Amino acid sequence: MKICVIGLGYIGLPTAAMFARAGMDVLGVDRNTLIVDELNKGRTLIEENGLSEWIPGVVSSGKLTASTTPGCADAFIIAVPTPITDQKHADMSFVEAATRSIVPLLKLGDIVVLESTSPVGTVENLLKPILEESGLSAGTDFSLGYSPERVIPGNILQELVTNDRIAGGIDAASAKKIAALYRTFVRGDIYETDAKTAELCKLAENTYRDVNIAFANELAKISERQGVDVWELIALCNKHPRVNIHKPGPGVGGHCIAVDPWFIAENNPHESQMIRLARHINDDMPSHVASIVSYIVDNIEHPAEEEHPAGVTYPKGVGKPAVAVLGVTYKPNVDDIRESPVLTLIDLLEKRGMYVRWFDPHVKSLPDNESGIAEAAKGSDVLVLGVDHDAFRDLDYKRLAQTMRHRNILDTRNFLDIPAATHEGFRVYTLGKGNDL
Ligand code: SAJ
């Protein structure tokens, strides 16, 4: 069976590799020539566990080849980005372009599956009319539907195989054929449904998480006022067999949990009150964290004349607060900075007149990245943990105490070894811990 996977990103490339390992002849398509050229050399630009070990084998066996243009296939998988605009609307231009590129290739009996997270009705109202310009009719002449991924970056290859999956079809026959296609590598159960239910299912799953995280963030703010440790609170709540409160944090990033709820709210503005409020609560967390940093620096007794880390000596008593931020990706141990709440936090701190430097070992693409933890922390008044990367698990607090101007730490993830830090003279504040704030 020949499969054409359009979009070789976090989902498309692992999915293409899965079909190739299942013995299919796979053509991976991406408009980015660098991705295509690297893939044809058996290399990937994506940092994902296990992927760089998988790719050389399926490429050298000839099971996976890459091109910038699609070719004839028995099944077409569309896994291109569906970004969100500043007006919080879904940008479907990549999906539309990918769909149009299939039209001249479509033949009787083919399967077309959309995987990209999309507003409800995309398959029926966007893909179907474009594909039927081929003269073929969806359902009768070719199968059409929607089958979303639900994998977590960092564990994609494992979860693509083991997670249950939804196969939504424009008609029941399409759902059945799509389910059979994915059963070539999916070991989880595959549930057949209609395309609109599958589209809303994907959005609802991630919206459940965003609303749940908003609840956790609100509990964090309440705990700070009530003198409670929200981390202990949530751990105790979750001992209840039917309670699963998520974790607070400095905000919600990524191109899924932070985005998908808007795809529901966009078309259902009046019915999505809680969904939109949850988005605003999560999007307000960087500002809440910035106010905690201000609280910390406002309580520092700055000696009068002191050398500022930037080599600038400020007038008596007007030392500009210096903040070091560790981690800027949207979640731990990934290189993805999309919708990162920590980048928003850095911007807010600078707007509050603070001098901010940051370091993230996973980010290679941004010029402001310091060369290491000590370089970012040099001369700073507060060290903020933005992301709980494994690389930050055992910080050298003795060295940090020597390089920082004042010994304050703000942990936004309840991640750091507080006794080790306090042993070196640090004052540690944790988001959501009422007794710290
Ligand atoms: N976060 C919290 N508290 C929590 C959990 C997450 O603040 O309790 C924050 C994280 O710090 C991060 C954001 O939420 O900023 C989202 O992270 P996440 O790990 O919850 O989920 P994502 O964004 O990685 O979602 C991915 C998506 N899949 C891909 O990106 C390929 C999504 O489509 C999946 O449904 C989701 O994993 C999943 O299934 O877990």
Coordinates of C-alpha atoms and ligand atoms in Angstrom, one line a residue, residues 10-11 117 149-153 156 159 163 202 205-206 209 213 217 246-258 260 330-332 341 413, ligand 1:
Y10 CA 6.0 16.6 15.2
I11 CA 3.1 14.4 14.1
T117 CA -6.4 19.7 14.8
E149 CA -3.4 12.1 17.2
R150 CA -3.4 12.3 21.0
V151 CA 0.3 11.8 21.7
I152 CA 2.5 13.8 24.1
P153 CA 5.8 15.2 22.7
I156 CA 5.2 10.3 20.6
E159 CA 1.9 6.6 22.2
N163 CA -3.0 4.9 22.6
K202 CA -9.9 16.1 19.7
E205 CA -9.8 16.4 25.0
N206 CA -7.3 19.3 25.0
R209 CA -6.9 19.8 30.1
I213 CA -5.1 23.5 34.5
N217 CA -3.9 27.9 38.6
H246 CA -3.8 19.1 37.1
K247 CA -0.8 21.2 38.1
P248 CA -0.5 25.0 38.3
G249 CA 2.3 26.7 36.5
P250 CA 3.5 30.0 34.9
G251 CA 0.9 29.6 32.1
V252 CA -0.1 27.1 29.3
G253 CA 2.0 26.9 26.2
G254 CA 2.3 24.7 23.2
H255 CA 0.4 24.6 19.9
C256 CA -2.3 22.4 21.3
I257 CA -3.6 22.9 24.8
A258 CA -3.2 26.7 24.5
D260 CA -7.4 24.1 20.7
Y330 CA 6.6 25.5 26.6
K331 CA 7.2 22.3 28.7
P332 CA 10.1 20.3 30.0
P341 CA 4.3 31.5 28.7
R413 CA 6.9 24.3 39.0
Ligands
SAJ1 N1 0.6 22.3 31.9 C1 0.3 22.8 33.2 N2 -0.2 22.0 34.1 C2 -0.4 20.6 33.8 C3 -0.1 20.1 32.6 C4 0.4 21.0 31.6 O1 0.6 24.0 33.4 O2 -0.9 19.9 34.7 C5 1.2 23.1 30.9 C6 2.5 22.7 30.4 O3 3.5 23.4 31.1 C7 2.5 23.2 28.9 C8 1.0 23.1 28.5 O4 0.3 23.0 29.8 O5 2.9 24.6 28.9 C9 0.7 22.0 27.6 O6 1.5 20.9 27.9 P1 1.0 19.4 27.9 O7 2.1 18.5 28.2 O8 -0.2 19.3 28.8 O9 0.4 19.1 26.5 P2 0.9 19.3 25.0 O10 0.8 20.8 24.6 O11 2.3 18.8 24.9 O12 -0.1 18.5 24.2 C10 0.3 17.4 23.5 C11 -0.4 17.6 22.1 N3 0.2 16.8 21.1 C12 1.2 17.2 20.4 O13 1.7 18.4 20.6 C13 1.8 16.3 19.4 C14 -1.8 17.3 22.2 O14 -2.4 17.3 20.9 C15 -2.1 16.0 22.9 O15 -3.5 15.8 23.0 C16 -1.5 16.1 24.3 O16 -0.1 16.3 24.2 C17 -1.7 14.9 25.1 O17 -2.4 14.0 24.6 O18 -1.2 14.8 26.3

